[in-house]
PDB file of N, CA and C in Angstrom:
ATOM      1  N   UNK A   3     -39.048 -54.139  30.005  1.00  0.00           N
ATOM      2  CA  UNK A   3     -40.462 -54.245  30.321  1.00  0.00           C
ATOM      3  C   UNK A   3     -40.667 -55.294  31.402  1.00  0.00           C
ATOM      4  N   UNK A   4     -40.998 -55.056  32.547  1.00  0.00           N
ATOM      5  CA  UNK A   4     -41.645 -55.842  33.214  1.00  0.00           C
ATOM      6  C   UNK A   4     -42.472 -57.099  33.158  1.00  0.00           C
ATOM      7  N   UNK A   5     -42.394 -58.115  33.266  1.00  0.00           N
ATOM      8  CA  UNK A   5     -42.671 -59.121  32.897  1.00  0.00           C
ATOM      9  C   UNK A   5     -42.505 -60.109  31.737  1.00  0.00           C
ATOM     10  N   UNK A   6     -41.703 -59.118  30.784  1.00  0.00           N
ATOM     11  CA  UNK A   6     -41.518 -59.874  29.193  1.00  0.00           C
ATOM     12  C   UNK A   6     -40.128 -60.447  29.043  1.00  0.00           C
ATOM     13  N   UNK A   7     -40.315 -61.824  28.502  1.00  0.00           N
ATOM     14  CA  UNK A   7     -39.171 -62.132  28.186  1.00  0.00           C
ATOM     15  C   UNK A   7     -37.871 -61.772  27.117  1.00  0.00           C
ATOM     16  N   UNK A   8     -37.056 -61.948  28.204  1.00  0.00           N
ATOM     17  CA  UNK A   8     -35.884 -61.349  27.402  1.00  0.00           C
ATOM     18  C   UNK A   8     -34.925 -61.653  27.075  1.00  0.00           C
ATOM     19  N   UNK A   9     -33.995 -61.847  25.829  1.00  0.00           N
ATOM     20  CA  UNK A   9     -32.488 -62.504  25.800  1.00  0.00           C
ATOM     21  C   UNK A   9     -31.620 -61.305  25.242  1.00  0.00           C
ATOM     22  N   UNK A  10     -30.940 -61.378  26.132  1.00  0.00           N
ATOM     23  CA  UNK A  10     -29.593 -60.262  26.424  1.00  0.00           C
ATOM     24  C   UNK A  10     -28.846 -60.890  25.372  1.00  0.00           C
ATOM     25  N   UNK A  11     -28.613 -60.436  24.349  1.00  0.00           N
ATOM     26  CA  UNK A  11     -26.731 -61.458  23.873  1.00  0.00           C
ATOM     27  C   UNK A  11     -25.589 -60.569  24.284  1.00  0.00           C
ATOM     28  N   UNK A  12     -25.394 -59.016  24.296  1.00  0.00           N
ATOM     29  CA  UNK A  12     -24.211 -58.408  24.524  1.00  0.00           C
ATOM     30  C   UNK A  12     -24.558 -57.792  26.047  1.00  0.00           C
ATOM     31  N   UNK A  13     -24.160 -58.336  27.246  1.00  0.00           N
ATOM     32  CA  UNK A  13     -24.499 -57.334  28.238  1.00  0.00           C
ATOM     33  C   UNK A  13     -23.762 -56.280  28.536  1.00  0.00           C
ATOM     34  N   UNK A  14     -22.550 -56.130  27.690  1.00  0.00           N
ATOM     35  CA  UNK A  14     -21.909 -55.187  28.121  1.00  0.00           C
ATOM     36  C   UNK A  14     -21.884 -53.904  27.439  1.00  0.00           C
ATOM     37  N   UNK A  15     -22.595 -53.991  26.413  1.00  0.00           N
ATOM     38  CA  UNK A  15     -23.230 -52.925  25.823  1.00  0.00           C
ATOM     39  C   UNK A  15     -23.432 -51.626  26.390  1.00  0.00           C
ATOM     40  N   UNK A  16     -22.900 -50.443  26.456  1.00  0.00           N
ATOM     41  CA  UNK A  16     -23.485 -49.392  27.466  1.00  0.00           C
ATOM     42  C   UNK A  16     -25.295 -49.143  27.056  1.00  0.00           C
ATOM     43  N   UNK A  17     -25.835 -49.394  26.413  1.00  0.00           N
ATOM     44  CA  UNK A  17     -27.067 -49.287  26.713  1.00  0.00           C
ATOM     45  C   UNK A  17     -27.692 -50.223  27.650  1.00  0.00           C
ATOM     46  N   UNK A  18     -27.196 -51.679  27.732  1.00  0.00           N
ATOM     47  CA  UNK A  18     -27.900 -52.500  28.049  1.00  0.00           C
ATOM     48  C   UNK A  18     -27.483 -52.522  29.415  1.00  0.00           C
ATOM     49  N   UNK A  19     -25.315 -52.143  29.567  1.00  0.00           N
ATOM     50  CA  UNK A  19     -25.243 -52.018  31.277  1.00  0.00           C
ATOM     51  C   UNK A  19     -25.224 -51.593  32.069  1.00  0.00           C
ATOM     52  N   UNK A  20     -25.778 -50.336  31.040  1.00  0.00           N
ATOM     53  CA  UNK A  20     -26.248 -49.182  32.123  1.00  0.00           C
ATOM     54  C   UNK A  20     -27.500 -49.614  33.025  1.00  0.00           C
ATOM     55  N   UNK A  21     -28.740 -50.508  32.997  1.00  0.00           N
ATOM     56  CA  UNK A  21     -29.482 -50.633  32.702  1.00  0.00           C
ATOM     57  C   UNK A  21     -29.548 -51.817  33.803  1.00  0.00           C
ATOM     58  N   UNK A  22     -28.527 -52.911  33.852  1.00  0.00           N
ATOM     59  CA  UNK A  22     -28.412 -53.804  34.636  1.00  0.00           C
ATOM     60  C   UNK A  22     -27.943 -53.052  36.346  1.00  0.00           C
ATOM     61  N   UNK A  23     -28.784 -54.181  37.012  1.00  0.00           N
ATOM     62  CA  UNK A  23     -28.729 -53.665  38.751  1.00  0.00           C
ATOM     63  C   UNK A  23     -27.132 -54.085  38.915  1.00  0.00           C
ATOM     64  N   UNK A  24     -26.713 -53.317  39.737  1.00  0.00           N
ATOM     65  CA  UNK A  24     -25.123 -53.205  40.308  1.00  0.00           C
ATOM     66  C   UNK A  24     -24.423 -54.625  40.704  1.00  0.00           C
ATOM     67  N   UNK A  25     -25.542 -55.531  41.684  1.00  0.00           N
ATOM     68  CA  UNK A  25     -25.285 -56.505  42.166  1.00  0.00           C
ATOM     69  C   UNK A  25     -25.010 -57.797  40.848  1.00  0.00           C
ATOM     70  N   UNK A  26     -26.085 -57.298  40.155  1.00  0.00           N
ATOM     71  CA  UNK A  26     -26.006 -58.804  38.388  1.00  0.00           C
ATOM     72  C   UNK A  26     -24.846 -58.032  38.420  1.00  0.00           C
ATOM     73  N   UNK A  27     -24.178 -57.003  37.985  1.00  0.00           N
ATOM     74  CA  UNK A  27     -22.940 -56.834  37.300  1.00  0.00           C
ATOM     75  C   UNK A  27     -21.161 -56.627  37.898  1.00  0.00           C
ATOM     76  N   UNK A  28     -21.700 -57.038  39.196  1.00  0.00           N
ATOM     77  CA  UNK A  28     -20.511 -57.391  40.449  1.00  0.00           C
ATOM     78  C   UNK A  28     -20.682 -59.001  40.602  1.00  0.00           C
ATOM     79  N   UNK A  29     -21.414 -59.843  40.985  1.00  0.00           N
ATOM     80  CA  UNK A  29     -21.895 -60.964  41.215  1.00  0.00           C
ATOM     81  C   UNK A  29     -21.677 -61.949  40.021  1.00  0.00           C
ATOM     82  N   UNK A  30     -22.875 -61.912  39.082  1.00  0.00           N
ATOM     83  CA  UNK A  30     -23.176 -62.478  37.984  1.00  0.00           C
ATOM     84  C   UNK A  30     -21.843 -62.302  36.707  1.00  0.00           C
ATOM     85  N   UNK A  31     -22.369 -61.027  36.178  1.00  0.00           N
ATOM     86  CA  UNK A  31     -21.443 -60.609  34.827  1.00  0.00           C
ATOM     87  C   UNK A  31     -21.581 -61.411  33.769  1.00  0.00           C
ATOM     88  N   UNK A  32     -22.822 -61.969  33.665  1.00  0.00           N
ATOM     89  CA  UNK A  32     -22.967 -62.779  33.039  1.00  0.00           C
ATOM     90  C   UNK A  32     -22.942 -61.842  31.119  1.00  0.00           C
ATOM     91  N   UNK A  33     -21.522 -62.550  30.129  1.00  0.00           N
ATOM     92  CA  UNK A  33     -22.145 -61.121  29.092  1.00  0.00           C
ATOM     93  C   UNK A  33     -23.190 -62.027  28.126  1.00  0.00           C
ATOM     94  N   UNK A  34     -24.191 -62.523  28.017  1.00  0.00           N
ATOM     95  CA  UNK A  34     -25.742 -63.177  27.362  1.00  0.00           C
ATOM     96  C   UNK A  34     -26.226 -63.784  28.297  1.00  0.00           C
ATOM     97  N   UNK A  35     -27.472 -63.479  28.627  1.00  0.00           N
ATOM     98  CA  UNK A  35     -28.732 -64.423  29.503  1.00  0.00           C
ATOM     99  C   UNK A  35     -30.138 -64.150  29.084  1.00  0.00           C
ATOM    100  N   UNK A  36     -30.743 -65.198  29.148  1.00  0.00           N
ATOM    101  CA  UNK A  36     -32.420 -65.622  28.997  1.00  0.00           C
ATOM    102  C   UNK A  36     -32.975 -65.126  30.411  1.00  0.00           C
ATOM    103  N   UNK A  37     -34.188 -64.516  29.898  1.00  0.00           N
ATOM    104  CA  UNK A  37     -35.161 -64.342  31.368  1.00  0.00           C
ATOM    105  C   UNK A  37     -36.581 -64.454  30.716  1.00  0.00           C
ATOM    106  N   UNK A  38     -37.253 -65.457  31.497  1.00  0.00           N
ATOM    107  CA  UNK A  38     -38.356 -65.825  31.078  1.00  0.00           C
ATOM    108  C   UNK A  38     -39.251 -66.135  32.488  1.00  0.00           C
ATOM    109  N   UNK A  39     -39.450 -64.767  33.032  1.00  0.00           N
ATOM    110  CA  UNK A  39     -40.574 -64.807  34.315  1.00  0.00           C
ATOM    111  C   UNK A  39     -41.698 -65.424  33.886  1.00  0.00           C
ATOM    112  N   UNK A  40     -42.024 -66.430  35.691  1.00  0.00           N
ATOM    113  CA  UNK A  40     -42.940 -67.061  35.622  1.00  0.00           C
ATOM    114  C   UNK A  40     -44.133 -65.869  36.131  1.00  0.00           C
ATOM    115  N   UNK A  41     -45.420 -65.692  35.849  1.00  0.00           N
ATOM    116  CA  UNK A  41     -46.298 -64.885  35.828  1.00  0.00           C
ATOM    117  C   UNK A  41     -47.141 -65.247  36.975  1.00  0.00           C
ATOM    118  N   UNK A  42     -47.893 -64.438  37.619  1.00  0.00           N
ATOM    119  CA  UNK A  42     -49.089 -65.206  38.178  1.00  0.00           C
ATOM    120  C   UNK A  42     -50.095 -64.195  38.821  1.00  0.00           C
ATOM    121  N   UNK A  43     -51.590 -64.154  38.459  1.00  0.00           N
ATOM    122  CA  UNK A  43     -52.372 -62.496  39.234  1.00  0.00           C
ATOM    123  C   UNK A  43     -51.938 -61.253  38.074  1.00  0.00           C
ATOM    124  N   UNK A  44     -50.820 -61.609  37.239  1.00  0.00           N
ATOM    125  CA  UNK A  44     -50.407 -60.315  36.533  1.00  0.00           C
ATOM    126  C   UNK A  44     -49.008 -59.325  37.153  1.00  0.00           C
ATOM    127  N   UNK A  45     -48.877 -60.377  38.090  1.00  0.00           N
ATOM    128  CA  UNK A  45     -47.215 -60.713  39.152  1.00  0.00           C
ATOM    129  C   UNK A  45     -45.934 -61.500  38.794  1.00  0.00           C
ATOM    130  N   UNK A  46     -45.057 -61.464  38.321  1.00  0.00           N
ATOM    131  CA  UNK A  46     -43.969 -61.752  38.252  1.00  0.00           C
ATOM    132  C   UNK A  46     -43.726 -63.037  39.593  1.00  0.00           C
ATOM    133  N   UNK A  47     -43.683 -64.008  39.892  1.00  0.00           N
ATOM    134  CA  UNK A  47     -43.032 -64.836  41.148  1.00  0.00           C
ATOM    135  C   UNK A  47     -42.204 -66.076  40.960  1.00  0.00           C
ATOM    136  N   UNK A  48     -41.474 -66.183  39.996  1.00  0.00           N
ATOM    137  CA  UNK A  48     -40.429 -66.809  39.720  1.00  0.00           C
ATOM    138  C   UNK A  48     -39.552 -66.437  38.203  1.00  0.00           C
ATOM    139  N   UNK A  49     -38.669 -67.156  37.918  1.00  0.00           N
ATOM    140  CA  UNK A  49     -38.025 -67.123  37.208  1.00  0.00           C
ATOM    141  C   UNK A  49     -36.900 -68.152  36.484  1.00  0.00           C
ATOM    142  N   UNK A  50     -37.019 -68.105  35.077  1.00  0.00           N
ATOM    143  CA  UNK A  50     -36.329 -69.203  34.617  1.00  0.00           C
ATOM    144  C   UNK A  50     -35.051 -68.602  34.195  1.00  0.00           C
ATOM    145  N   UNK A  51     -33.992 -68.792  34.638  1.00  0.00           N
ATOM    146  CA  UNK A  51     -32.874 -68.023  33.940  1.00  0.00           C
ATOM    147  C   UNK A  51     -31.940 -69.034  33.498  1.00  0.00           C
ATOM    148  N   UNK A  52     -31.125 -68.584  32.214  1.00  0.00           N
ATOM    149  CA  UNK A  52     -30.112 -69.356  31.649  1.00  0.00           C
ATOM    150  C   UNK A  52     -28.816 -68.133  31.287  1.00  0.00           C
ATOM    151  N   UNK A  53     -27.368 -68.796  31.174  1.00  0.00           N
ATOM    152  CA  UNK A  53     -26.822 -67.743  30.723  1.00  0.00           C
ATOM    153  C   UNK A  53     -25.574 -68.609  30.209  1.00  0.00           C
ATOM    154  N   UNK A  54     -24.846 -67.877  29.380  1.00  0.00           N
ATOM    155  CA  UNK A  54     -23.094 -68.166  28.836  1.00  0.00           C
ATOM    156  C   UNK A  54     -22.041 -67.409  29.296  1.00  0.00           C
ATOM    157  N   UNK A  55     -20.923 -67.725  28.708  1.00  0.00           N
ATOM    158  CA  UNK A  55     -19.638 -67.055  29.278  1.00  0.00           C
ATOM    159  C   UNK A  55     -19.306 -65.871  28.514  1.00  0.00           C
ATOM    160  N   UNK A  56     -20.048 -66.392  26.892  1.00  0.00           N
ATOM    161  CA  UNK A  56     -19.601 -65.484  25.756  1.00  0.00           C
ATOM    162  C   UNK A  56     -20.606 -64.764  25.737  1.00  0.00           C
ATOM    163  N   UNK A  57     -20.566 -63.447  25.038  1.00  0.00           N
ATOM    164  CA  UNK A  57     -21.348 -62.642  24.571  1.00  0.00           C
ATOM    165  C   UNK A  57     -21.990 -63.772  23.137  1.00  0.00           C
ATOM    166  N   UNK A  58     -23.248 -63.494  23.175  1.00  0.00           N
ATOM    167  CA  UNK A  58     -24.063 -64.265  21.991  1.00  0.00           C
ATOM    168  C   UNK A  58     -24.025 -65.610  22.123  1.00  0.00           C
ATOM    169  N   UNK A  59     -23.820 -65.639  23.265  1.00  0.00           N
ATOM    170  CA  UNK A  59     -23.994 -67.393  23.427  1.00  0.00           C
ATOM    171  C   UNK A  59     -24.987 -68.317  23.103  1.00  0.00           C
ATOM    172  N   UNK A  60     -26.060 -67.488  23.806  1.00  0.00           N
ATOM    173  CA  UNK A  60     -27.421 -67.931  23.651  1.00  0.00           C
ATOM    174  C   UNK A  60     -28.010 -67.859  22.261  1.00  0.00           C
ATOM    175  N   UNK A  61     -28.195 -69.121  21.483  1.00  0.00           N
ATOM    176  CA  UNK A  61     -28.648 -68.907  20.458  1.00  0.00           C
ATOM    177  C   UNK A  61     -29.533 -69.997  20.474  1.00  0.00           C
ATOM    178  N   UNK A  62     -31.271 -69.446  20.247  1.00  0.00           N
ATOM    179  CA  UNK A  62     -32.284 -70.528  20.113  1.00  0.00           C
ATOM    180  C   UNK A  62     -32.852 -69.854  18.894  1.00  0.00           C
ATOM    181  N   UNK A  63     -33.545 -71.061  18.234  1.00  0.00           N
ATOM    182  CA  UNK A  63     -34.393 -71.038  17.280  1.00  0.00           C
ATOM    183  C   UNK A  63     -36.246 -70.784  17.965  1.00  0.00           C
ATOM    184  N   UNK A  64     -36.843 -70.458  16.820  1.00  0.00           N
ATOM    185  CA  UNK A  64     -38.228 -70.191  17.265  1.00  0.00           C
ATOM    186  C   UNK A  64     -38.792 -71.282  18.023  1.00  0.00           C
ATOM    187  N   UNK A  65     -38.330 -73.042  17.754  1.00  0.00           N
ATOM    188  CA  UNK A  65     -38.663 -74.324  18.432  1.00  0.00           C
ATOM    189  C   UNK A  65     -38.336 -74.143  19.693  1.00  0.00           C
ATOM    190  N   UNK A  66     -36.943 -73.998  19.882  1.00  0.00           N
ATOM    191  CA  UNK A  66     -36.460 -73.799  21.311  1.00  0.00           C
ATOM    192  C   UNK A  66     -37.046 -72.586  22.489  1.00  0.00           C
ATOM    193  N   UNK A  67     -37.134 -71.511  21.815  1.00  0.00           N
ATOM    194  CA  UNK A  67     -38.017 -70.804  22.691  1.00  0.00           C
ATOM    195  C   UNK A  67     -39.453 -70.831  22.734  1.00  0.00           C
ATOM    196  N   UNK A  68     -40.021 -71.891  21.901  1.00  0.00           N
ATOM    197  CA  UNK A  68     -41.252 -71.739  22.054  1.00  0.00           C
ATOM    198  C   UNK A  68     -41.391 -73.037  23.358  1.00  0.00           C
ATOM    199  N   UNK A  69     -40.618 -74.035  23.663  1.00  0.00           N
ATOM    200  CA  UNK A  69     -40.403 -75.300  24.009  1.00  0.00           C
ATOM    201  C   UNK A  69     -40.097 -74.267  25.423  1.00  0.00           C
ATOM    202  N   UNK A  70     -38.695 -73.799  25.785  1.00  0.00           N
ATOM    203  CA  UNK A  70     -38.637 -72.743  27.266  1.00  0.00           C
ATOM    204  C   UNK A  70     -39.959 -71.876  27.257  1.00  0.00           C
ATOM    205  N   UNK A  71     -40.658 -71.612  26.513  1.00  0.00           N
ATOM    206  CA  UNK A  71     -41.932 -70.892  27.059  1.00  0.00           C
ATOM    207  C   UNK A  71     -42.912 -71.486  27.386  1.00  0.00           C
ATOM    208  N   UNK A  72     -42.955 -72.875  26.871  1.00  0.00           N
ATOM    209  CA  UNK A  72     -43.910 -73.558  27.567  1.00  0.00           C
ATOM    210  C   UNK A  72     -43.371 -74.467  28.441  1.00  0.00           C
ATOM    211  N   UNK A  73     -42.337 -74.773  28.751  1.00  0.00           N
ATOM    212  CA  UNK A  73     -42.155 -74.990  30.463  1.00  0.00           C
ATOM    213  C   UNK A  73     -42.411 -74.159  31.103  1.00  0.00           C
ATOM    214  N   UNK A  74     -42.235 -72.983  30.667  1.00  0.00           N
ATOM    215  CA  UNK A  74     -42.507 -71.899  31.734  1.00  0.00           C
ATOM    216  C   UNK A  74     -43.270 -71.795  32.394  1.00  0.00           C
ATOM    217  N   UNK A  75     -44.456 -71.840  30.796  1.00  0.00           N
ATOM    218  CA  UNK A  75     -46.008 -71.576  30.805  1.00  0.00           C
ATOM    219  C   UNK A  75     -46.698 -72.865  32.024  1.00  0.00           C
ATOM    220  N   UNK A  76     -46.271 -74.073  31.903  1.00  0.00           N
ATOM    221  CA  UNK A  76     -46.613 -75.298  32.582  1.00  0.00           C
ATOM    222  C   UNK A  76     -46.115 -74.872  34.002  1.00  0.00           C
ATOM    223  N   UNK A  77     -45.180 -74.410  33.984  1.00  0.00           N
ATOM    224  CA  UNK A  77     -44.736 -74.193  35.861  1.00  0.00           C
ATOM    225  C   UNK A  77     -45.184 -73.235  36.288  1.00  0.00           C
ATOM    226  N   UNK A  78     -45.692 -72.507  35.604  1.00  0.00           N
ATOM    227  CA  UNK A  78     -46.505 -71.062  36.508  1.00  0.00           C
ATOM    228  C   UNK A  78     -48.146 -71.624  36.591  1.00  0.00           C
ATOM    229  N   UNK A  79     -48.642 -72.362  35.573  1.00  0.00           N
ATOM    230  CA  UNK A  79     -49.993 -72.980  36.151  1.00  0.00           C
ATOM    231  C   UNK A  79     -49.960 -73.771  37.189  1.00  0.00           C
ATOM    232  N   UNK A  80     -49.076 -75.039  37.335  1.00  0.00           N
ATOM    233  CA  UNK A  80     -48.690 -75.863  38.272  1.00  0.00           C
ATOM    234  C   UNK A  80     -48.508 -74.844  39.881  1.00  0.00           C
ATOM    235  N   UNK A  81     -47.667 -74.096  39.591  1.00  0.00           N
ATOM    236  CA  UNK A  81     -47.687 -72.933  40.480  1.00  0.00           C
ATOM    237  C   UNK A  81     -48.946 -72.465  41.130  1.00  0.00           C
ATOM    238  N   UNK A  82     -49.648 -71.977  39.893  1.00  0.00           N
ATOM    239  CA  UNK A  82     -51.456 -71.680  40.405  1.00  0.00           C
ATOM    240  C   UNK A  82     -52.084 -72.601  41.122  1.00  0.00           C
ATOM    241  N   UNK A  83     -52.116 -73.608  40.736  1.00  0.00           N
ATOM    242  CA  UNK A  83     -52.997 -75.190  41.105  1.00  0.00           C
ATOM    243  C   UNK A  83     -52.573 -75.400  42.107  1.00  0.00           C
ATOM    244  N   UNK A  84     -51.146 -75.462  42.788  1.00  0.00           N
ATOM    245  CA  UNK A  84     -50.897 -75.786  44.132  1.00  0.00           C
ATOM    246  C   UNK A  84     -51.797 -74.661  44.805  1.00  0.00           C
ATOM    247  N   UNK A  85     -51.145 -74.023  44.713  1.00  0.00           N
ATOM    248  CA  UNK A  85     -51.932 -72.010  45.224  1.00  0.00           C
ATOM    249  C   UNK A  85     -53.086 -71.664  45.535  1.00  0.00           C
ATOM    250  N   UNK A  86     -54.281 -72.739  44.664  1.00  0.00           N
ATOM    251  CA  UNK A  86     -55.553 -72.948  44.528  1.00  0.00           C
ATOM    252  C   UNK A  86     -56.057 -74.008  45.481  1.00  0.00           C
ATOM    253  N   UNK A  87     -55.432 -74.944  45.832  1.00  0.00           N
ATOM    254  CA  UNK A  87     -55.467 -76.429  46.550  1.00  0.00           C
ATOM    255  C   UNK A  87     -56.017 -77.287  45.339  1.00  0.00           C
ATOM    256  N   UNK A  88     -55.784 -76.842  44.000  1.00  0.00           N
ATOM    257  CA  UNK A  88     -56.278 -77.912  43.168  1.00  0.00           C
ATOM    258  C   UNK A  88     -55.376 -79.180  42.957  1.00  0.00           C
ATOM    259  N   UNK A  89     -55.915 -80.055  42.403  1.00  0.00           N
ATOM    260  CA  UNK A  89     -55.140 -81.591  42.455  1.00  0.00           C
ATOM    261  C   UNK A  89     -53.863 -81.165  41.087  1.00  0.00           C
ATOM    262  N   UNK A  90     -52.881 -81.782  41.483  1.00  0.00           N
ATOM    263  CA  UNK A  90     -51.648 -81.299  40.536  1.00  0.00           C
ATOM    264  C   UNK A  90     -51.815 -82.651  39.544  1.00  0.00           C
ATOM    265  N   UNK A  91     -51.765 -82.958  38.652  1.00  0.00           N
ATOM    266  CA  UNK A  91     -51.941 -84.022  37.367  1.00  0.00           C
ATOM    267  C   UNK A  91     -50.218 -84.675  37.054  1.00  0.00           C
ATOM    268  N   UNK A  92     -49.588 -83.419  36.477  1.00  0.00           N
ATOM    269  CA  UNK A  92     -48.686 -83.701  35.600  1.00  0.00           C
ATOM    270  C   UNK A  92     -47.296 -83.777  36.500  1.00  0.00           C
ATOM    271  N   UNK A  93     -46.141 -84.522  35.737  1.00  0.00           N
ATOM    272  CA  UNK A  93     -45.313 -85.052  36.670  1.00  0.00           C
ATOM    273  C   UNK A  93     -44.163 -83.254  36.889  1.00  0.00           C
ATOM    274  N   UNK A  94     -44.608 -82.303  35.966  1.00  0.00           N
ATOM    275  CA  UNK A  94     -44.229 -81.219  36.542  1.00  0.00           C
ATOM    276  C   UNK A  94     -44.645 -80.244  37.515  1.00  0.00           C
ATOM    277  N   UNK A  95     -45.787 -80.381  37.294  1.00  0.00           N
ATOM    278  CA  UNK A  95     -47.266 -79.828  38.382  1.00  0.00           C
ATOM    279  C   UNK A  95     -46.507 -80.277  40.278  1.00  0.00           C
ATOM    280  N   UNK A  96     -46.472 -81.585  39.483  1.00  0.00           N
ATOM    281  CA  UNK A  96     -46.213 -82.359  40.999  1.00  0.00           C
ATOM    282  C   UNK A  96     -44.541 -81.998  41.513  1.00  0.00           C
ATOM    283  N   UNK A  97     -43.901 -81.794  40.803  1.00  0.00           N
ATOM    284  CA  UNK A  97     -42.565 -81.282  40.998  1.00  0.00           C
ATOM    285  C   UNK A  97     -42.470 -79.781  41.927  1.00  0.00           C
ATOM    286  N   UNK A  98     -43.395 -78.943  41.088  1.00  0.00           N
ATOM    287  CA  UNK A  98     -43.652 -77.567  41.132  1.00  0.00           C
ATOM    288  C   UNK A  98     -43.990 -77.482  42.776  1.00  0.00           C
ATOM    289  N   UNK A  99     -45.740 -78.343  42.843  1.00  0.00           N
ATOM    290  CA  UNK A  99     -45.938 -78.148  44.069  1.00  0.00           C
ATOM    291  C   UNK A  99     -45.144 -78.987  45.144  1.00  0.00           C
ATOM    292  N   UNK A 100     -44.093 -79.754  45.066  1.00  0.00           N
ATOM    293  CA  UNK A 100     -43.203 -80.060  46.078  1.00  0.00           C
ATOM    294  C   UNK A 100     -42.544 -78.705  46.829  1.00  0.00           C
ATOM    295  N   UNK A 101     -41.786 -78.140  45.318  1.00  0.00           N
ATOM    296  CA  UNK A 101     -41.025 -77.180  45.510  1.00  0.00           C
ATOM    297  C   UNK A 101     -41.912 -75.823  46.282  1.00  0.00           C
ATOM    298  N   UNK A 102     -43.354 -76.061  46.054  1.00  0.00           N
ATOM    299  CA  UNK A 102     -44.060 -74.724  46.571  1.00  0.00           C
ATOM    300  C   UNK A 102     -44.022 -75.053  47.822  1.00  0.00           C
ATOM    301  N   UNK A 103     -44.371 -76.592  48.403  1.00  0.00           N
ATOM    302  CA  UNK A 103     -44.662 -76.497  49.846  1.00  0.00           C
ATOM    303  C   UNK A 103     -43.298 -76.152  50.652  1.00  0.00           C
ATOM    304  N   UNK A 104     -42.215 -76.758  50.222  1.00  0.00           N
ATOM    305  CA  UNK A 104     -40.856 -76.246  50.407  1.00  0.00           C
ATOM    306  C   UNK A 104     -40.713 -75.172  51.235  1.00  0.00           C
ATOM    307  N   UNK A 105     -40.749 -74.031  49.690  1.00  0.00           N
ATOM    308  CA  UNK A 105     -40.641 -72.909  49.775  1.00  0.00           C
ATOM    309  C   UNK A 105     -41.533 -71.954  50.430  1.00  0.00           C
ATOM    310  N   UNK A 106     -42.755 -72.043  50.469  1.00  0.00           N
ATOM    311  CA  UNK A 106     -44.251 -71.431  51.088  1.00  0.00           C
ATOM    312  C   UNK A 106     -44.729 -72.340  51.905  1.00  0.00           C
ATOM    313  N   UNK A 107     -43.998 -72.742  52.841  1.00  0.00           N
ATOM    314  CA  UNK A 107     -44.668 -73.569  54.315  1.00  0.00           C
ATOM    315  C   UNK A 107     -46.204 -72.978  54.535  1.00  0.00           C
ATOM    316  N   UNK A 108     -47.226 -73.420  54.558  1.00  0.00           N
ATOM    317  CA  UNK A 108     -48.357 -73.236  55.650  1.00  0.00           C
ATOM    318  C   UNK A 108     -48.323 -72.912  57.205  1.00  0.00           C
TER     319      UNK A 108
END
């Protein structure tokens, strides 16, 4: 699904690698990874990714992914607020919009 987060534990699964783009599975090969797109408009424009060596590597509890979803959640507003010209507050906000002017020159 488009936009929803997801944790892979077996990627090599034929359901799951059939499924993966050619380049993740020449490149990457990663067999477990986290994807937790940053959102924005109802747009996908970043991304938090994590991954292991092993299949099932990734193992979080409901704390831990609720904790990666709200960084997430904090860097895709921070994201907005630069985007907006609003004043950035928080010392991630301010991180975020470094990285925006960076990346999205004026």
């Amino acid at each position: 699904m488009k936009g929803a987060d997801m944790l892979i534990a077996h990627a090599a699964m034929p359901a799951i690698a059939q499924r993966l783009p050619k380049w993740f599975s020449q490149r990457i090969a990663a067999p477990s990874f986290l994807l937790l797109p940053l959102i924005s408009k109802g747009a996908p424009f970043a991304l938090i990714y994590a991954d292991q060596a092993q299949p099932g590597g990734i193992v979080l509890g409901e704390k831990e992914l609720a904790l990666l979803r709200t960084l997430r959640n904090q860097g895709a507003m921070a994201f907005h607020q630069a985007a907006c010209g609003l004043e950035v507050t928080s010392p991630i906000s301010a991180l975020v919009a470094t990285l925006r002017a960076a990346w999205f020159p004026t």
